[in-house]
Amino acid sequence: MIMQKTDRLNILIQILLGMAIFSLFITLIILSLLPPTATDALIHHLAIPKLWILNGGLYEIKWSVFSYYPMNIDLLYLIPLYFHNDIIPNFIHMGFGIGTSWLIFCYLNNKFGRTWGLLGVLIFLSIPMIMRLSTVAYVDLGLIFFTTASIFAYLRWRNDGYSENKWFLLSSITMGIALGTKYNALVAWFLLLSAIIFLYSRDKKIQWPAIRYGAIFFLISLLIFSPWLIKNLILTGNPLFPLFNGFFNVNTNSIANEGNTYCVVSGDAYMGMFKYRAMMYGESFWQTLMIPLRFFFQGQDYSDRYFDGVLNPLLIIMVPFAFMNKSFQKDKIFFVVFSVLFILITFFLDELRIRYILPTLPFLAILTVMGIMNILIWSKEKAKPLRYFYIGAILLFLIILGFKNVTYLNNHFHSLQPAKYLLNMETRDEYLNRHTKSYAAISYINKHTPQNTKVRLILLAGRGYYLDRIYEDDSSFGMNVIRDFVANSNDDKIFQKYIRSLGCTHLLIRKDLYMKYLHDNYSPEKINRLLQQMGRATEIIYEANGYAVYKIIFQN
């Protein structure tokens, strides 16, 4: 009788979890049907493949540092983009998130049963940052999927006593694919390589086979990663460009570089993370040092100060409770050590973005499920009055933190306002005009300029995806061009010669930032002289929403 009640309760819980997951899927699918407006998609993940298509093939885009990044996932986007479909890339990216949730489900289902597997899926997919990424054509969910697959395959190999080498081979291959997806996989590669050598030698009490397996893992994953390394080596002399330029001592003056990466990575001068955050945000040393924990409590979307993303505190609050019993201790210790080291290494080597620690989230989600399970089991062992109190308090706590994710999704849904577009109450152009202020000017260029038009972006931060013409930008987002405009504005012929040297036929300028930059840096006399030169050398042919299209007048 008790077993029947337990079975019925489990089935009821599974139905509720399944309904929650299904509702989440439906919401994410609706948001994925919207035209791309996410920043990195417009700058990089869709923009670079589209430029290749417009050019008729792959070519070196020297002005974009992003074109030198590994692009395994971006290559998948080429296929739908070739057929003028930029919605399918959203679903490709979402597919990797669903794939990761399936890996989590398989792991938890095999160890604890279907109920806990479904809970793991819900916890992972409802993380605010995962929900946001599931509706845009980025690459982060691909990185998560392949690093998770690599680590799970390694653990399967280890837990089977290192006997089934097919899992070791799978781990090596998937890590190689992860490396070709995003440079952040270098951290996971280093950690897993170290684990293979250290844990094999400790478990087996022998060293040389551990080193041999480490070397094989390194070489297989490197081989799969190597096409991107070879490309960058040929083009720049640095296989990991733009990382470690100081180490490779490469001259990349003709290539755009990111000025905001840390010196450890880029080789560029940098004032240091602690000084930078103290100067920009007034943070103390200890506040900055606590950022790895603050990721889970203070994250905000589109905020550089608060790490451009949102997580849920549940992901670390429940981790200690996963160790209330000693079952699957090896895996739990591995998950914690990997997550802590990954977050710390990323914290000291890269920009402070939640997106850069995402490969830890599947393992934190699993530990969270284990923690919840252990607390509930502990509560059930108490006497009846206390048992119900503890279980009620735990469920209330989980509901409160879970509601944070629901609130986030609701706000995100309303910020995108998908209903009008999906119900055909507005056109694609009207939707994009609502969400992308530069789109009206870009649409004008597409409709009213010749096919051989070449556009120079100024102060658009590289957001050129919707242009159906070849365009260029630079790492200063056009501020270097403005400085050169002013420097060459003393003489008509010199100014004409410089503007011709840009090799473009049109300029697309965000005017408010353009005028602000001039007034912040130059005297009224120099500004007036520049505006006079621009009036003679260019003609404004369209202006809307603060963006202007200038046609360059080529004088004899």
XYZ file of C-alpha atoms in Angstrom:
556
model
C 0.000 0.000 0.000
C 2.805 2.388 0.928
C 4.634 1.461 -2.304
C 1.534 2.222 -4.351
C 1.204 5.650 -2.710
C 4.891 6.346 -3.360
C 4.567 5.275 -6.998
C 1.489 7.465 -7.474
C 3.280 10.423 -5.878
C 6.316 9.913 -8.153
C 4.085 9.751 -11.227
C 2.290 12.927 -10.134
C 5.600 14.731 -9.577
C 6.882 13.529 -12.955
C 3.725 14.806 -14.663
C 4.100 18.205 -12.976
C 7.789 18.419 -13.902
C 6.978 17.345 -17.465
C 4.286 20.025 -17.742
C 6.690 22.673 -16.448
C 9.374 21.601 -18.939
C 6.832 21.516 -21.786
C 5.578 25.020 -20.918
C 9.158 26.271 -20.857
C 9.847 24.687 -24.264
C 6.765 26.329 -25.794
C 7.796 29.756 -24.496
C 11.362 29.380 -25.764
C 10.135 28.180 -29.168
C 7.895 31.260 -29.466
C 10.831 33.575 -28.703
C 13.079 31.672 -31.111
C 10.705 32.469 -33.984
C 11.631 36.163 -33.761
C 14.146 37.840 -36.103
C 17.646 38.179 -34.604
C 18.292 41.274 -32.500
C 20.883 39.949 -30.008
C 24.119 41.920 -30.092
C 26.681 39.178 -30.755
C 24.512 37.636 -33.469
C 24.443 40.977 -35.315
C 28.179 41.533 -34.817
C 29.610 38.054 -35.127
C 27.753 34.744 -35.131
C 25.417 35.568 -38.028
C 27.255 38.590 -39.430
C 30.556 36.874 -40.306
C 28.923 33.897 -42.112
C 26.689 36.340 -44.020
C 29.717 38.371 -45.120
C 31.257 35.159 -46.447
C 28.075 34.504 -48.415
C 27.991 38.079 -49.789
C 31.647 37.739 -50.804
C 31.017 34.403 -52.548
C 33.270 32.419 -50.209
C 35.396 32.478 -47.064
C 37.829 35.396 -46.906
C 39.961 37.117 -44.273
C 38.038 39.903 -42.558
C 40.938 41.819 -41.029
C 38.809 44.489 -39.432
C 36.864 41.945 -37.307
C 38.757 40.180 -34.548
C 35.797 37.815 -34.232
C 36.484 36.331 -37.657
C 39.618 34.708 -36.187
C 37.702 32.882 -33.441
C 36.890 29.149 -33.780
C 33.581 28.857 -35.620
C 32.349 25.240 -35.590
C 28.808 26.284 -34.664
C 28.843 29.387 -36.860
C 29.574 27.160 -39.848
C 26.261 25.395 -39.182
C 24.540 28.758 -39.498
C 25.942 29.189 -43.009
C 23.479 26.660 -44.425
C 20.190 28.356 -43.422
C 21.707 31.808 -44.036
C 22.552 30.775 -47.600
C 18.830 30.181 -48.079
C 18.035 33.562 -46.438
C 16.707 32.016 -43.233
C 17.990 33.457 -39.961
C 15.383 31.818 -37.703
C 16.729 28.251 -38.023
C 20.074 29.283 -36.389
C 18.105 30.152 -33.236
C 16.757 26.591 -33.142
C 20.180 25.089 -33.899
C 21.552 26.863 -30.853
C 18.549 25.866 -28.745
C 19.128 22.264 -29.833
C 22.471 22.232 -28.039
C 20.766 23.409 -24.842
C 18.204 20.630 -25.176
C 21.029 18.182 -25.878
C 22.793 19.231 -22.676
C 19.580 18.794 -20.686
C 19.278 15.293 -22.172
C 22.814 14.488 -20.956
C 21.846 15.717 -17.477
C 18.663 13.632 -17.561
C 20.560 10.474 -18.583
C 23.092 10.934 -15.789
C 20.518 11.549 -13.042
C 18.018 9.010 -14.358
C 20.648 6.255 -14.363
C 21.663 7.015 -10.788
C 18.500 8.180 -9.034
C 15.509 7.660 -11.315
C 13.303 9.568 -13.731
C 11.909 12.071 -11.239
C 15.331 13.426 -10.381
C 16.355 13.381 -14.035
C 13.371 15.564 -14.948
C 14.137 17.900 -12.044
C 17.696 18.261 -13.363
C 16.355 19.144 -16.825
C 14.019 21.781 -15.371
C 16.700 23.320 -13.163
C 19.189 23.569 -16.027
C 16.830 24.812 -18.743
C 15.176 27.364 -16.441
C 18.453 29.060 -15.477
C 17.854 32.633 -16.720
C 21.082 32.768 -18.730
C 20.277 29.437 -20.395
C 16.748 30.616 -21.278
C 18.115 33.823 -22.787
C 20.715 31.976 -24.855
C 18.229 29.331 -26.006
C 16.449 31.878 -28.195
C 19.435 33.450 -29.985
C 22.027 32.309 -32.516
C 25.105 32.300 -30.275
C 27.566 29.434 -29.695
C 27.658 29.141 -25.889
C 25.152 26.293 -25.652
C 27.219 24.344 -28.180
C 30.267 24.860 -25.973
C 28.308 23.641 -22.933
C 27.030 20.562 -24.771
C 30.422 19.380 -26.025
C 32.334 20.058 -22.788
C 29.604 18.282 -20.796
C 29.639 15.323 -23.186
C 33.429 15.136 -22.919
C 33.392 15.126 -19.117
C 30.551 12.604 -18.858
C 32.364 10.290 -21.297
C 35.544 10.630 -19.232
C 33.677 9.822 -16.005
C 32.104 6.775 -17.641
C 35.583 5.608 -18.645
C 36.937 6.231 -15.145
C 33.999 4.642 -13.302
C 34.258 1.522 -15.481
C 37.823 1.063 -14.272
C 39.429 2.610 -17.378
C 38.516 -0.536 -19.332
C 36.255 0.777 -22.107
C 38.454 3.028 -24.225
C 35.564 3.999 -26.503
C 34.458 6.432 -23.796
C 37.957 7.872 -23.585
C 37.978 8.307 -27.362
C 34.553 9.974 -27.274
C 35.764 12.316 -24.538
C 38.769 13.323 -26.636
C 36.695 13.928 -29.776
C 33.985 15.990 -28.098
C 36.574 18.121 -26.315
C 38.203 18.794 -29.680
C 34.842 19.923 -31.075
C 34.357 22.146 -28.006
C 37.736 23.777 -28.660
C 36.630 24.504 -32.220
C 33.455 26.107 -30.881
C 34.842 28.742 -28.530
C 38.210 29.573 -26.976
C 36.741 29.255 -23.465
C 36.996 25.487 -23.950
C 40.768 25.861 -23.486
C 40.149 26.048 -19.733
C 38.042 22.859 -19.748
C 40.661 21.175 -21.952
C 43.440 22.004 -19.505
C 41.419 20.871 -16.474
C 40.278 17.587 -18.020
C 43.758 16.814 -19.329
C 45.162 17.385 -15.840
C 42.426 15.189 -14.339
C 43.146 12.340 -16.753
C 46.830 12.263 -15.851
C 46.462 12.872 -12.110
C 43.427 10.678 -11.371
C 44.557 7.754 -13.542
C 47.958 7.666 -11.845
C 46.298 7.920 -8.407
C 43.604 5.303 -9.121
C 45.925 2.822 -10.842
C 49.094 3.608 -8.862
C 51.098 3.829 -12.117
C 52.374 6.939 -13.888
C 53.507 6.208 -17.461
C 50.152 4.889 -18.726
C 48.551 8.015 -17.214
C 50.942 10.234 -19.155
C 50.325 8.172 -22.300
C 46.548 8.565 -21.997
C 47.016 12.270 -21.336
C 49.133 12.607 -24.471
C 46.570 10.701 -26.566
C 43.723 12.874 -25.229
C 45.752 16.004 -25.965
C 46.668 14.948 -29.521
C 43.197 13.761 -30.560
C 41.459 16.905 -29.336
C 44.249 19.062 -30.799
C 43.876 17.339 -34.176
C 40.145 18.109 -34.281
C 40.828 21.695 -33.172
C 43.746 22.124 -35.600
C 41.959 23.513 -38.721
C 41.257 26.760 -36.847
C 44.794 26.851 -35.455
C 46.300 26.345 -38.903
C 44.089 29.061 -40.425
C 45.147 31.609 -37.811
C 48.789 30.570 -37.997
C 48.823 31.195 -41.739
C 46.912 34.476 -41.541
C 48.439 36.024 -38.404
C 51.396 33.927 -37.228
C 49.492 33.199 -33.998
C 47.434 29.966 -34.003
C 45.334 31.231 -31.073
C 44.842 34.778 -32.335
C 43.802 37.091 -30.733
C 44.862 35.292 -27.525
C 48.471 35.257 -26.270
C 49.786 37.821 -28.764
C 52.456 38.748 -26.240
C 53.631 35.131 -26.096
C 53.738 34.664 -29.863
C 55.168 38.195 -30.338
C 53.108 38.702 -33.480
C 52.813 42.021 -35.296
C 49.090 42.451 -35.972
C 48.949 46.158 -36.758
C 46.895 45.509 -39.899
C 44.402 43.367 -37.991
C 41.759 44.576 -35.576
C 42.439 43.591 -31.998
C 40.351 43.829 -28.860
C 41.663 46.528 -26.619
C 39.692 45.359 -23.607
C 41.125 41.881 -23.090
C 43.502 41.273 -20.245
C 47.243 41.322 -20.711
C 47.566 37.661 -19.692
C 45.499 36.693 -22.690
C 46.068 39.342 -25.308
C 49.521 40.631 -24.529
C 48.106 44.163 -24.387
C 48.722 46.581 -21.530
C 45.950 46.527 -18.964
C 45.560 48.350 -15.668
C 44.361 45.244 -13.818
C 40.930 43.989 -12.888
C 40.944 45.270 -9.292
C 42.056 48.798 -10.260
C 39.646 48.873 -13.168
C 36.582 47.963 -11.100
C 37.628 50.332 -8.316
C 37.911 53.179 -10.824
C 34.764 52.362 -12.834
C 32.383 51.128 -10.114
C 33.925 52.125 -6.791
C 34.334 48.498 -5.724
C 36.708 47.518 -2.954
C 39.315 44.782 -3.295
C 37.112 42.348 -1.371
C 34.028 43.141 -3.445
C 35.931 42.337 -6.610
C 37.424 39.222 -5.077
C 33.921 37.977 -4.244
C 32.748 38.187 -7.865
C 32.788 34.378 -8.397
C 30.043 34.201 -5.722
C 28.369 37.417 -6.819
C 27.831 35.855 -10.266
C 24.998 33.831 -8.726
C 23.344 36.650 -6.771
C 23.861 39.956 -8.576
C 23.863 39.202 -12.293
C 21.956 41.544 -14.617
C 21.414 41.338 -18.355
C 23.243 43.898 -20.522
C 25.189 45.272 -17.559
C 28.992 45.250 -17.692
C 29.151 45.961 -13.993
C 26.908 43.030 -13.133
C 28.360 40.461 -15.525
C 25.816 40.643 -18.394
C 23.708 37.692 -17.338
C 21.501 36.211 -14.632
C 21.926 32.972 -12.674
C 20.055 31.577 -9.673
C 21.532 31.377 -6.141
C 20.077 27.865 -5.838
C 22.963 26.610 -7.979
C 25.474 27.137 -5.195
C 23.277 27.123 -2.091
C 22.402 23.447 -2.632
C 25.882 22.231 -3.555
C 27.103 21.553 0.032
C 24.015 19.405 0.705
C 25.011 17.097 -2.141
C 27.702 15.765 0.232
C 25.291 14.724 2.994
C 25.931 11.117 1.945
C 28.921 9.383 0.377
C 27.234 7.923 -2.710
C 28.880 8.790 -6.040
C 31.520 10.690 -4.104
C 34.081 10.582 -6.923
C 31.736 12.263 -9.362
C 30.605 14.884 -6.856
C 34.159 15.842 -5.929
C 35.073 16.020 -9.616
C 32.096 18.291 -10.387
C 32.941 20.655 -7.533
C 36.678 20.827 -8.262
C 36.096 21.315 -11.988
C 33.493 24.048 -11.393
C 35.536 25.938 -8.801
C 38.747 25.842 -10.841
C 36.961 26.755 -14.071
C 35.294 29.778 -12.462
C 38.506 30.934 -10.771
C 40.653 30.557 -13.889
C 38.084 32.401 -15.987
C 37.807 35.074 -13.299
C 41.516 35.884 -13.490
C 42.067 35.466 -17.242
C 39.073 36.974 -18.994
C 36.377 39.607 -18.867
C 33.879 39.184 -16.058
C 30.947 37.744 -17.960
C 28.568 35.031 -16.747
C 28.601 33.565 -20.263
C 32.249 32.610 -19.779
C 31.537 30.267 -16.828
C 28.591 28.468 -18.460
C 30.372 25.083 -18.872
C 30.086 24.673 -15.087
C 26.278 24.982 -15.023
C 25.348 21.379 -15.972
C 27.451 20.072 -13.086
C 26.129 22.655 -10.632
C 22.591 21.692 -11.725
C 23.347 18.020 -11.023
C 24.828 18.855 -7.608
C 21.756 20.999 -6.897
C 19.480 18.023 -7.614
C 21.609 15.819 -5.350
C 21.428 18.443 -2.607
C 17.640 18.745 -2.853
C 17.279 14.955 -2.818
C 19.502 14.575 0.253
C 17.656 17.265 2.204
C 14.271 15.725 1.437
C 15.498 12.249 2.432
C 16.894 13.706 5.660
C 13.567 15.460 6.343
C 11.564 12.269 5.830
C 13.618 10.550 8.512
C 12.419 13.006 11.163
C 9.422 12.504 13.426
C 6.086 13.429 11.895
C 5.513 16.978 13.188
C 9.050 18.062 12.332
C 9.063 16.073 9.077
C 6.173 18.045 7.604
C 7.631 21.326 8.817
C 11.026 20.633 7.244
C 9.559 19.385 3.974
C 7.212 22.369 3.787
C 10.042 24.832 4.521
C 12.288 23.243 1.897
C 9.565 23.258 -0.765
C 8.704 26.877 0.044
C 12.375 27.832 -0.270
C 12.658 26.062 -3.632
C 9.458 27.675 -4.911
C 10.671 31.158 -3.929
C 13.996 30.721 -5.739
C 12.283 28.982 -8.646
C 9.886 31.907 -8.967
C 12.935 34.090 -9.688
C 13.359 32.154 -12.950
C 9.663 32.450 -13.798
C 9.772 36.211 -13.211
C 12.858 36.509 -15.395
C 11.233 34.623 -18.282
C 8.070 36.696 -17.999
C 10.048 39.964 -18.112
C 12.202 38.715 -20.995
C 9.100 37.677 -22.931
C 7.454 41.076 -22.489
C 10.653 42.950 -23.400
C 10.675 41.239 -26.802
C 6.906 41.698 -27.353
C 6.558 38.826 -29.837
C 2.755 38.749 -30.194
C 2.305 41.399 -32.907
C 4.955 39.876 -35.142
C 3.929 36.241 -34.683
C 0.232 37.064 -35.245
C 1.095 38.937 -38.477
C -0.049 42.225 -36.990
C 3.279 43.754 -37.992
C 5.874 42.975 -40.654
C 9.412 41.789 -40.078
C 10.652 45.292 -40.948
C 8.296 46.854 -38.420
C 9.419 44.425 -35.697
C 13.096 45.141 -36.412
C 12.471 48.883 -36.427
C 11.006 48.503 -32.918
C 14.034 46.657 -31.577
C 16.965 47.858 -33.704
C 17.186 51.610 -34.200
C 19.736 51.358 -37.010
C 17.516 49.051 -39.067
C 15.684 51.839 -40.954
C 18.974 53.260 -42.275
C 20.270 49.776 -43.065
C 17.040 48.944 -44.899
C 17.413 52.110 -46.978
C 20.928 51.098 -48.005
C 19.709 47.638 -48.998
C 16.878 49.046 -51.140
C 18.395 52.179 -52.663
C 22.113 51.598 -53.240
C 23.913 49.576 -55.952
C 24.990 45.982 -55.285
C 28.671 47.005 -55.359
C 28.165 49.508 -52.530
C 30.706 49.264 -49.724
C 29.700 50.719 -46.357
C 31.900 51.994 -43.517
C 30.237 51.694 -40.100
C 30.950 54.417 -37.578
C 29.831 54.032 -33.952
C 27.513 51.086 -34.654
C 29.700 48.718 -32.578
C 29.958 46.370 -35.564
C 26.219 45.598 -35.764
C 26.084 45.133 -39.515
C 24.301 41.811 -39.954
C 21.211 43.234 -41.670
C 23.267 45.001 -44.353
C 23.032 43.218 -47.692
C 26.171 45.015 -48.820
C 29.837 44.465 -47.983
C 30.778 46.613 -44.996
C 33.744 47.316 -42.710
C 34.340 48.436 -39.142
C 37.306 48.435 -36.745
C 38.097 47.717 -33.111
C 37.575 51.398 -32.180
C 34.073 51.251 -33.738
C 35.024 54.157 -36.015
C 36.585 56.530 -33.473
C 39.945 56.148 -35.216
C 38.279 57.228 -38.480
C 36.751 60.281 -36.787
C 40.156 61.247 -35.378
C 41.672 60.926 -38.840
C 38.804 62.981 -40.287
C 39.646 65.814 -37.909
C 43.413 65.481 -38.439
C 43.022 65.687 -42.236
C 40.357 68.392 -42.336
C 42.746 71.351 -42.731
C 43.110 70.830 -46.474
C 40.466 69.911 -49.064
C 42.735 67.690 -51.167
C 44.213 65.880 -48.162
C 40.721 65.240 -46.778
C 39.532 63.929 -50.131
C 42.568 61.683 -50.379
C 41.933 60.270 -46.900
C 38.240 59.618 -47.421
C 39.074 57.803 -50.665
C 41.634 55.689 -48.808
C 38.813 54.184 -46.755
C 37.788 52.225 -49.858
C 34.058 52.682 -49.263
C 31.217 54.374 -51.117
C 28.970 55.140 -48.141
C 29.213 55.872 -44.427
C 26.631 54.727 -41.881
C 26.988 56.874 -38.754
C 25.204 56.991 -35.419
C 24.925 60.767 -35.227
C 24.295 61.342 -31.501
C 27.473 59.507 -30.510
C 29.331 61.071 -33.445
C 28.535 64.619 -32.334
C 29.103 63.785 -28.666
C 32.547 62.376 -29.483
C 33.440 65.524 -31.437
C 32.223 67.911 -28.710
C 33.996 65.901 -25.977
C 37.348 65.899 -27.765
C 37.668 68.904 -30.103
C 37.248 72.649 -30.143
C 34.277 74.285 -31.926
C 36.673 75.565 -34.590
C 37.924 72.058 -35.464
C 34.395 70.644 -35.381
C 33.105 73.317 -37.775
C 36.048 72.751 -40.133
C 35.339 69.006 -40.164
C 31.619 69.489 -40.765
C 32.407 71.794 -43.690
C 34.725 69.186 -45.197
C 32.091 66.491 -44.686
C 29.541 68.737 -46.393
C 31.783 69.003 -49.461
C 32.965 65.375 -49.530
C 29.707 63.614 -48.610
C 25.967 63.925 -48.987
C 23.407 62.769 -46.418
C 20.967 60.681 -48.443
C 18.920 59.234 -45.562
C 18.463 59.820 -41.840
C 16.214 58.115 -39.278
C 16.230 57.249 -35.556
C 19.556 59.016 -35.082
C 21.383 57.121 -37.856
C 22.508 58.799 -41.087
C 23.613 57.392 -44.433
C 26.337 59.456 -46.129
C 27.168 59.019 -49.805
C 30.791 59.851 -50.567
C 31.208 62.355 -53.404
C 34.325 61.489 -55.367
C 35.685 64.762 -56.757
C 38.255 64.987 -59.544
